[in-house]
XYZ file of C-alpha atoms in Angstrom:
595
model
C 63.380 70.309 84.958
C 60.603 71.957 83.434
C 61.712 75.020 86.220
C 64.943 75.542 84.255
C 63.354 77.411 81.382
C 61.724 80.137 83.495
C 65.143 80.521 85.341
C 66.772 81.227 82.184
C 64.041 83.881 81.308
C 64.587 85.397 84.971
C 68.420 85.741 83.946
C 67.654 87.363 80.589
C 65.526 89.840 82.501
C 68.018 90.452 84.659
C 70.748 91.197 82.079
C 68.053 93.173 80.448
C 67.908 95.698 82.788
C 71.830 96.582 82.355
C 71.456 96.611 78.687
C 74.857 94.230 78.438
C 74.878 90.997 76.685
C 78.077 89.613 78.353
C 76.253 86.372 79.705
C 75.359 83.861 76.591
C 72.197 82.340 77.667
C 70.725 79.222 76.409
C 68.092 80.239 73.752
C 66.227 79.041 70.435
C 67.498 81.021 67.499
C 65.086 80.925 64.332
C 66.839 81.391 61.094
C 65.762 80.987 57.420
C 65.250 82.709 54.071
C 62.856 85.726 53.513
C 59.317 84.302 53.664
C 60.255 80.907 54.690
C 57.520 80.742 57.236
C 59.586 81.543 60.247
C 57.253 83.917 61.824
C 54.159 81.353 60.885
C 56.309 78.908 63.150
C 56.380 81.127 66.186
C 52.647 82.273 65.726
C 51.985 78.631 65.910
C 54.205 78.093 68.872
C 52.339 81.049 70.622
C 48.644 79.925 69.298
C 47.905 83.822 68.580
C 48.343 86.354 66.096
C 51.253 88.662 67.195
C 53.848 89.007 64.608
C 53.398 91.592 61.633
C 53.015 89.613 58.383
C 53.195 89.969 54.665
C 55.377 89.902 51.891
C 59.012 90.801 51.410
C 61.037 91.964 54.801
C 58.737 91.856 57.618
C 60.983 91.210 60.430
C 63.471 93.749 60.726
C 64.851 93.471 64.173
C 65.602 90.624 66.085
C 62.632 89.689 68.272
C 63.400 87.831 71.737
C 59.893 85.909 72.515
C 59.809 84.180 76.155
C 56.856 82.044 76.195
C 55.918 81.684 79.874
C 53.400 78.747 80.923
C 50.840 79.844 83.327
C 48.067 77.914 84.955
C 44.438 79.199 84.194
C 44.239 79.880 87.866
C 47.094 82.057 88.000
C 46.331 83.696 84.671
C 43.620 85.828 86.161
C 46.042 86.889 89.037
C 48.220 88.553 86.544
C 52.070 89.603 86.385
C 52.326 91.301 89.728
C 50.498 92.565 92.773
C 49.972 96.172 91.264
C 48.991 95.023 88.025
C 46.317 92.544 87.939
C 45.041 91.001 84.529
C 41.640 89.925 84.106
C 42.659 87.701 81.094
C 44.197 84.241 80.314
C 47.008 85.523 78.052
C 48.773 88.424 78.106
C 52.013 90.331 76.926
C 54.699 92.937 78.091
C 57.473 94.296 76.410
C 60.907 95.712 77.944
C 60.740 98.790 76.554
C 57.162 99.668 77.721
C 58.171 98.474 81.493
C 54.849 97.246 83.255
C 52.635 98.090 80.615
C 50.142 94.841 80.383
C 49.032 93.776 76.726
C 45.952 91.809 76.444
C 45.022 92.640 72.886
C 47.388 90.771 70.557
C 46.487 93.000 67.664
C 48.134 95.716 70.077
C 51.147 93.797 70.420
C 51.649 93.340 66.754
C 51.118 97.245 66.223
C 53.821 97.976 68.955
C 55.985 95.414 67.320
C 55.850 97.400 64.048
C 56.118 101.002 66.061
C 59.089 99.906 67.630
C 60.646 98.509 64.552
C 60.103 101.625 62.793
C 61.131 103.752 65.399
C 64.800 102.306 65.266
C 64.876 100.935 61.598
C 62.992 103.455 60.029
C 59.695 103.225 57.887
C 62.000 101.799 54.866
C 62.873 98.085 54.586
C 66.086 98.810 56.612
C 67.232 96.225 59.530
C 68.651 97.162 62.816
C 70.581 94.822 65.303
C 68.912 96.020 68.307
C 66.525 93.310 69.593
C 62.769 93.671 70.782
C 61.913 91.866 73.847
C 58.427 90.408 74.527
C 57.284 88.355 76.919
C 53.685 85.889 76.672
C 52.141 84.482 79.467
C 49.585 81.919 78.556
C 48.087 78.377 79.726
C 48.240 77.338 75.902
C 52.311 77.720 75.445
C 55.208 75.700 76.868
C 58.234 77.341 78.501
C 60.721 78.568 75.455
C 62.997 81.277 74.850
C 63.135 82.004 70.917
C 64.668 84.783 68.886
C 63.059 85.804 65.466
C 65.865 86.971 63.019
C 65.408 88.912 59.957
C 65.090 86.428 56.898
C 68.273 86.141 54.888
C 67.871 87.813 51.242
C 70.242 88.591 48.320
C 68.727 91.432 46.578
C 68.271 95.066 47.987
C 64.538 96.393 47.725
C 63.161 99.722 48.367
C 65.526 101.942 50.499
C 67.776 99.014 51.757
C 71.662 99.358 51.386
C 73.341 97.651 48.819
C 75.231 95.104 51.657
C 71.680 94.273 53.208
C 72.656 90.450 52.471
C 75.779 90.845 54.558
C 74.212 92.968 57.339
C 71.508 90.018 57.678
C 74.145 87.421 57.333
C 76.436 89.241 60.271
C 73.406 89.820 62.378
C 72.136 86.019 62.160
C 75.924 84.753 62.839
C 75.934 87.209 66.053
C 73.276 85.156 67.492
C 73.943 81.492 66.480
C 77.640 81.768 67.087
C 76.564 81.537 70.640
C 77.466 78.086 71.743
C 74.562 77.845 74.104
C 71.909 78.624 71.463
C 69.929 75.943 69.510
C 69.569 76.689 66.040
C 66.039 76.358 64.278
C 66.701 76.178 60.666
C 63.659 76.771 58.792
C 63.098 75.708 54.985
C 60.013 75.502 52.708
C 59.059 72.069 51.617
C 58.716 73.421 48.092
C 62.250 74.378 47.876
C 65.377 71.891 47.397
C 66.694 71.464 50.840
C 70.391 70.734 49.421
C 69.971 74.619 48.431
C 68.881 75.665 52.373
C 70.635 78.867 53.544
C 69.364 78.241 56.695
C 71.200 74.927 56.936
C 73.986 76.184 55.485
C 74.739 79.022 57.570
C 73.825 76.732 60.767
C 76.787 74.439 59.438
C 79.314 77.179 59.724
C 79.199 77.664 63.590
C 77.987 73.958 64.076
C 79.716 71.753 61.856
C 78.735 68.629 63.933
C 75.397 69.404 64.049
C 74.792 69.132 67.720
C 72.539 71.937 68.372
C 70.878 72.395 64.695
C 67.083 71.435 64.200
C 65.551 71.218 61.086
C 61.963 72.574 60.254
C 60.092 72.030 57.192
C 57.299 74.366 56.345
C 54.673 74.627 53.810
C 54.089 71.095 53.511
C 50.816 71.336 51.952
C 52.499 73.500 48.976
C 54.552 70.835 47.330
C 53.891 70.155 43.968
C 51.372 67.483 43.010
C 52.889 64.167 42.955
C 55.576 64.854 45.188
C 56.194 64.527 48.759
C 58.512 65.313 51.517
C 58.645 61.716 52.876
C 62.713 61.610 52.304
C 63.239 64.614 53.689
C 61.195 64.304 56.996
C 63.135 61.006 57.270
C 66.510 62.499 57.071
C 67.496 60.580 53.806
C 68.544 63.798 51.926
C 70.060 65.439 54.684
C 70.474 64.059 58.080
C 70.195 66.594 60.886
C 71.048 65.058 64.438
C 68.408 66.720 66.456
C 65.884 65.999 63.945
C 63.551 67.277 61.018
C 60.369 68.090 61.821
C 57.389 69.286 59.192
C 54.701 71.649 60.029
C 51.653 73.151 57.727
C 51.614 76.879 57.959
C 48.364 79.091 57.510
C 48.162 80.688 53.668
C 47.957 84.142 53.250
C 44.216 83.673 52.590
C 43.670 81.897 56.010
C 45.317 84.889 57.420
C 43.116 87.586 55.679
C 39.928 85.372 56.528
C 41.097 85.403 60.394
C 41.490 81.713 60.489
C 42.386 81.047 63.994
C 45.825 79.238 65.086
C 43.686 76.693 66.848
C 42.016 75.788 63.661
C 45.201 75.665 61.509
C 46.648 73.537 64.315
C 43.734 71.144 63.865
C 43.841 71.156 60.098
C 47.351 70.544 59.819
C 46.819 67.378 62.082
C 44.276 66.129 59.730
C 46.808 67.087 56.644
C 49.649 65.219 58.280
C 47.166 61.780 58.948
C 46.196 61.831 55.490
C 49.512 62.409 53.559
C 52.276 61.156 56.196
C 50.110 58.616 58.480
C 53.372 56.843 59.375
C 55.148 60.381 60.433
C 52.140 62.133 61.790
C 53.274 61.714 65.473
C 56.381 62.862 64.967
C 55.594 66.349 63.163
C 53.450 68.928 63.586
C 53.300 72.388 65.676
C 52.280 70.528 68.850
C 55.200 67.725 68.448
C 57.613 70.924 67.271
C 56.876 72.778 70.573
C 57.079 69.703 72.843
C 60.515 69.177 71.009
C 61.767 72.673 71.372
C 61.123 72.612 75.080
C 62.650 69.307 75.777
C 65.509 70.201 73.884
C 65.903 73.426 75.437
C 65.679 72.013 78.891
C 68.204 69.441 78.184
C 70.513 72.014 76.886
C 70.183 74.348 79.687
C 70.909 71.555 82.033
C 74.107 70.775 80.433
C 75.151 74.640 80.029
C 74.211 75.263 83.614
C 77.550 74.588 85.251
C 79.635 76.364 82.788
C 77.023 79.028 82.889
C 77.493 79.598 86.803
C 81.372 79.467 86.859
C 81.017 82.316 84.207
C 78.841 84.613 86.234
C 80.968 84.105 89.275
C 84.027 84.936 87.577
C 82.561 88.148 85.806
C 81.152 89.285 89.406
C 84.714 88.817 90.624
C 86.070 90.860 87.995
C 83.338 93.652 88.249
C 83.975 93.863 92.053
C 87.356 94.736 91.243
C 86.739 96.903 88.599
C 84.272 98.615 90.941
C 87.134 98.654 93.701
C 89.612 100.419 91.332
C 87.091 103.282 90.604
C 86.953 104.165 94.186
C 84.000 105.494 96.383
C 82.236 108.837 95.452
C 83.905 112.094 97.136
C 81.164 112.941 100.083
C 83.722 114.957 102.636
C 86.118 116.855 100.193
C 87.841 118.504 103.262
C 88.528 115.213 104.825
C 89.314 113.513 101.444
C 91.696 116.151 100.367
C 93.699 116.043 103.523
C 94.109 112.225 103.217
C 95.061 112.668 99.901
C 97.731 115.199 100.801
C 98.952 113.050 103.973
C 99.113 110.016 101.618
C 101.183 111.627 98.876
C 103.550 113.243 101.364
C 104.054 109.795 103.201
C 104.531 107.785 99.929
C 106.910 110.513 98.878
C 109.220 110.518 101.733
C 109.052 106.596 101.642
C 109.969 106.351 98.056
C 113.236 108.686 98.978
C 113.854 106.332 102.212
C 113.475 103.488 100.402
C 110.492 101.941 102.475
C 107.940 102.196 100.155
C 105.350 99.480 99.890
C 105.310 98.966 96.514
C 108.782 98.661 95.080
C 109.665 99.380 91.619
C 110.994 96.524 89.599
C 111.489 98.148 86.134
C 114.022 101.234 87.470
C 115.514 102.765 89.861
C 113.381 105.593 91.672
C 113.183 107.864 95.000
C 116.427 107.561 97.050
C 118.170 104.759 95.178
C 117.692 107.066 91.973
C 119.674 110.083 93.697
C 122.367 107.618 95.049
C 122.979 106.699 91.720
C 123.239 110.077 90.296
C 125.633 111.220 92.872
C 127.919 108.126 92.893
C 127.712 107.237 89.124
C 126.798 110.312 86.826
C 127.823 113.021 88.984
C 131.204 111.016 89.978
C 131.870 109.853 86.384
C 131.554 113.416 84.891
C 133.697 115.107 87.285
C 136.394 112.244 86.978
C 135.800 112.767 82.963
C 137.086 116.459 83.572
C 140.955 116.459 82.093
C 142.493 119.275 84.507
C 144.679 120.585 81.631
C 142.114 120.173 78.901
C 142.466 122.804 76.392
C 145.957 123.885 77.464
C 149.364 122.845 76.129
C 152.568 124.006 77.121
C 152.982 127.109 75.004
C 149.836 128.043 76.892
C 151.060 127.462 80.011
C 154.125 129.319 79.309
C 152.278 132.389 77.932
C 150.189 132.472 80.934
C 153.320 132.192 83.133
C 154.702 135.407 81.234
C 151.412 136.891 81.616
C 151.102 137.087 85.163
C 153.717 138.220 87.960
C 154.640 135.928 90.805
C 152.881 138.077 93.087
C 149.616 137.732 91.500
C 149.945 134.162 91.232
C 150.776 133.739 94.813
C 148.043 136.150 95.828
C 145.445 133.937 93.566
C 146.829 130.551 95.210
C 146.649 131.783 98.668
C 142.926 133.238 98.147
C 141.897 129.739 97.049
C 143.993 126.910 97.778
C 145.331 125.518 101.353
C 148.704 125.167 100.634
C 149.339 122.825 104.068
C 146.262 120.213 102.386
C 147.778 117.017 102.391
C 146.939 116.481 98.666
C 149.366 119.587 97.865
C 152.286 117.883 99.620
C 153.577 116.196 96.429
C 153.448 119.733 94.497
C 155.236 121.596 97.241
C 158.432 118.806 97.368
C 158.229 119.386 93.571
C 158.469 123.226 93.562
C 161.230 122.946 96.388
C 163.458 121.155 94.448
C 162.994 123.657 91.379
C 163.789 126.284 93.997
C 167.132 124.617 95.173
C 168.108 124.085 91.678
C 167.316 127.700 90.690
C 169.401 128.891 93.594
C 172.937 127.886 92.225
C 171.970 129.905 89.046
C 173.053 133.317 88.675
C 170.861 136.444 90.418
C 169.845 137.374 86.953
C 168.100 134.274 85.906
C 166.209 134.445 89.426
C 165.074 138.057 88.554
C 163.897 137.325 85.086
C 160.332 138.321 83.964
C 159.152 134.674 84.883
C 159.751 135.369 88.422
C 160.852 133.518 91.656
C 159.228 130.253 92.122
C 159.894 130.865 95.719
C 157.016 132.902 96.161
C 154.660 130.020 95.373
C 155.535 128.895 98.888
C 154.147 130.746 102.017
C 157.567 132.722 102.926
C 158.348 134.786 105.901
C 158.108 138.593 106.206
C 161.729 139.167 106.040
C 162.135 136.878 103.002
C 159.251 138.238 101.417
C 160.516 141.954 101.868
C 163.958 140.626 100.312
C 162.333 139.323 97.412
C 160.535 142.328 96.717
C 163.523 144.698 96.798
C 165.437 142.095 94.580
C 162.833 142.311 92.189
C 161.955 145.767 92.006
C 165.232 146.560 89.394
C 164.562 143.542 87.379
C 161.247 144.302 86.701
C 162.014 148.107 85.839
C 164.289 147.328 83.044
C 161.968 145.885 80.579
C 159.423 148.642 81.100
C 161.941 151.274 80.610
C 162.759 151.553 76.862
C 165.992 153.954 75.832
C 164.973 157.334 75.195
C 164.157 158.098 71.668
C 163.580 154.819 70.839
C 159.788 153.574 70.593
C 158.759 150.127 70.965
C 156.025 148.534 69.212
C 154.915 145.866 71.298
C 152.496 144.483 68.819
C 155.634 143.828 66.188
C 156.990 141.583 68.685
C 156.527 138.000 67.421
C 154.868 135.322 69.654
C 156.276 131.771 69.097
C 153.438 129.388 68.110
C 156.017 126.363 68.960
C 159.663 126.045 69.618
C 162.051 124.120 71.841
C 161.912 125.064 75.661
C 164.923 125.992 77.778
C 165.289 123.757 80.774
C 164.157 126.400 83.040
C 160.815 127.231 80.877
C 160.341 123.146 80.850
C 160.836 123.085 84.634
C 158.262 126.136 85.125
C 155.796 124.548 83.059
C 155.815 121.076 84.951
C 155.823 122.835 88.118
C 152.385 124.814 86.839
C 150.801 121.613 85.527
C 151.566 119.866 88.714
C 150.168 122.753 90.586
C 146.783 122.710 88.436
C 146.241 119.063 88.596
C 147.009 119.140 92.293
C 144.564 121.909 92.808
C 142.019 120.599 90.195
C 142.055 117.189 92.454
C 141.322 119.290 95.620
C 138.439 121.015 94.185
C 136.953 117.968 92.472
C 137.165 116.050 95.724
C 135.628 119.107 97.615
C 132.937 119.271 95.176
C 132.430 115.616 95.039
C 131.741 115.494 98.688
C 129.987 118.924 99.166
C 127.586 118.947 96.298
C 125.738 115.637 97.410
C 125.634 116.961 100.988
C 124.114 120.406 99.912
C 121.609 118.847 97.422
C 120.288 116.374 100.164
C 120.390 119.020 103.122
C 118.699 121.710 101.152
C 116.610 120.324 98.708
C 115.757 116.684 99.374
C 115.679 116.537 102.998
C 113.901 120.282 103.100
C 111.128 118.786 100.672
C 110.318 115.859 102.831
C 110.225 118.163 105.987
C 108.069 120.850 104.361
C 106.371 118.991 101.970
C 103.001 118.291 103.907
C 102.641 121.667 105.562
C 103.366 123.309 102.173
C 100.771 121.433 100.385
C 98.214 121.898 103.189
C 98.880 125.639 102.900
C 98.490 125.738 99.233
C 95.896 123.657 98.472
C 93.758 123.198 101.428
C 91.319 126.101 100.653
C 87.546 126.142 100.374
C 87.877 127.956 97.176
C 89.659 125.144 95.353
C 88.082 122.036 96.995
C 85.241 121.811 94.195
C 87.929 122.050 91.425
C 90.348 119.881 92.963
C 88.051 116.931 94.093
C 85.256 117.274 91.266
C 84.786 113.879 89.608
C 84.614 113.675 85.894
C 81.291 112.626 84.595
C 82.911 109.698 82.657
C 84.252 108.312 85.577
C 80.987 108.403 87.552
C 79.089 107.066 84.532
C 81.845 103.992 84.745
C 81.384 103.353 88.342
C 77.553 103.183 87.939
C 77.499 100.978 85.153
C 79.992 98.581 87.049
C 77.840 98.930 90.086
C 74.613 97.876 88.020
C 76.427 95.070 86.382
C 77.799 93.950 89.824
C 74.159 93.661 91.079
C 73.068 91.852 88.073
C 75.779 89.359 88.219
C 75.069 88.795 92.215
C 71.221 88.517 91.519
C 71.844 86.119 88.572
C 74.235 84.168 90.881
C 71.323 83.950 93.509
C 68.760 82.627 90.917
C 70.825 80.026 89.889
C 71.656 79.009 93.331
C 68.177 78.539 94.071
C 67.894 75.800 91.618
C 67.757 72.597 93.310
C 69.363 69.332 92.189
C 66.332 67.640 91.487
C 65.249 70.131 88.959
C 68.353 68.982 86.754
C 67.269 65.463 86.308
């Protein structure tokens, strides 16, 4: 099971290369108030001075610290074939690629430089982490995250909401359900007021992944001790409470080594807390963290594997949706034109591969417009709309019989079967009018017999009879001028039987003619639209697109991919590659490693 922690480190390295944090990996997160001794605890675990030290805000960016145990023999071989290291301990930063640091003072200086590069040289903080790997034979396999210490009052050029910023940064890391929270509290403060335990309980109310560390046991007031705290009598912590002794600032200034400090710590615990000495101290803390992290990784591994496989499938689908980069632009353009023309024709014919379910489209939409919209619109038109009896009577008076006959013969087929009823009505009116006097037949309204198609003899006879009658109203008596504008036009009056009959005939003719026209229009317009527009477009669409678009000068403009799309494809491909690599790493874990 010892091999599980290096596996997680490999996974972390894989996802660091793509700069994404989509997988919540198991790790130990160190939280505490400012100057509570967090960095000192980490240095004790590493066994070397490597972190910036001082008063006030020192840790201003998250430091993801991977401790990798190597045997003394492997230590001389180094971290790779190309970079052999003649040292037992060395470090590597993610941002400096393959550069090897054998001087831990250089590591500390690089942390300070990288912190100032992002966070500035004031007291501001940044959520962007620094990744550091330490290879040594004196460490156990661990992955720890050192976070800025919680503070209350802004100092220097810090923003006024520095407390909120640090709190949100801490919550971002400890909210990961796969993380173990290392809550650091100084022994010379009241544990009941521990900010670290308070914020840990917010995300881990059951305490199943919280371990408490009590620092500065040697700085407690005279006459007091931390026995009750270490025994869990003040505030119980499920994973345990471990006490350690840090190096003082004087020890650091005097270059006291971590090894000497650990030796003095052991002596202090044996003297002050003999019954608890074997369950406290830096070495016990390192072993405990290693054990907790291994068991935690074992518990998280099945869910982690499932998560990686699901994300790999999602990113594969996303990458497929972006398509492949365009290499042969000419062939691609022809394929696009052919595909578009084919899908257009299939949509019109109703044979498309993907059927739209939210609305009518293509041929179904055209059919709906012809049968429903167009048909209902024609049916809604009233043939006598805007006409009343007086309008019809006035139109009869304003037109001669011969003009009406000429108009009707020019536009209407009087043999049309739909015109039979109108013709029958006209014949009845004509028979009725023949019983009357000749004067009534030759009145200004004219003879309705002319509405039917007469023989030449009848037409000549009708013309001869109509000439004298038509000349009478147009020849006023000599010496008497007639002002036509003075003739009153009746607005509404009772029509005579003859006028009523004539109006009915005209109305019947209008309706019959309108029905014929509507029937023809309702039948011919869809045919014309389908033949001259829809079918024509179907037949000529592909050739027209090729003629207009398939030109060498247009290829670059038409098929140049946006930089945004290319970038998204690259990111998706990189993430998919990382997920596939992570899946391979997890698959290499043998079942024996889990127990």
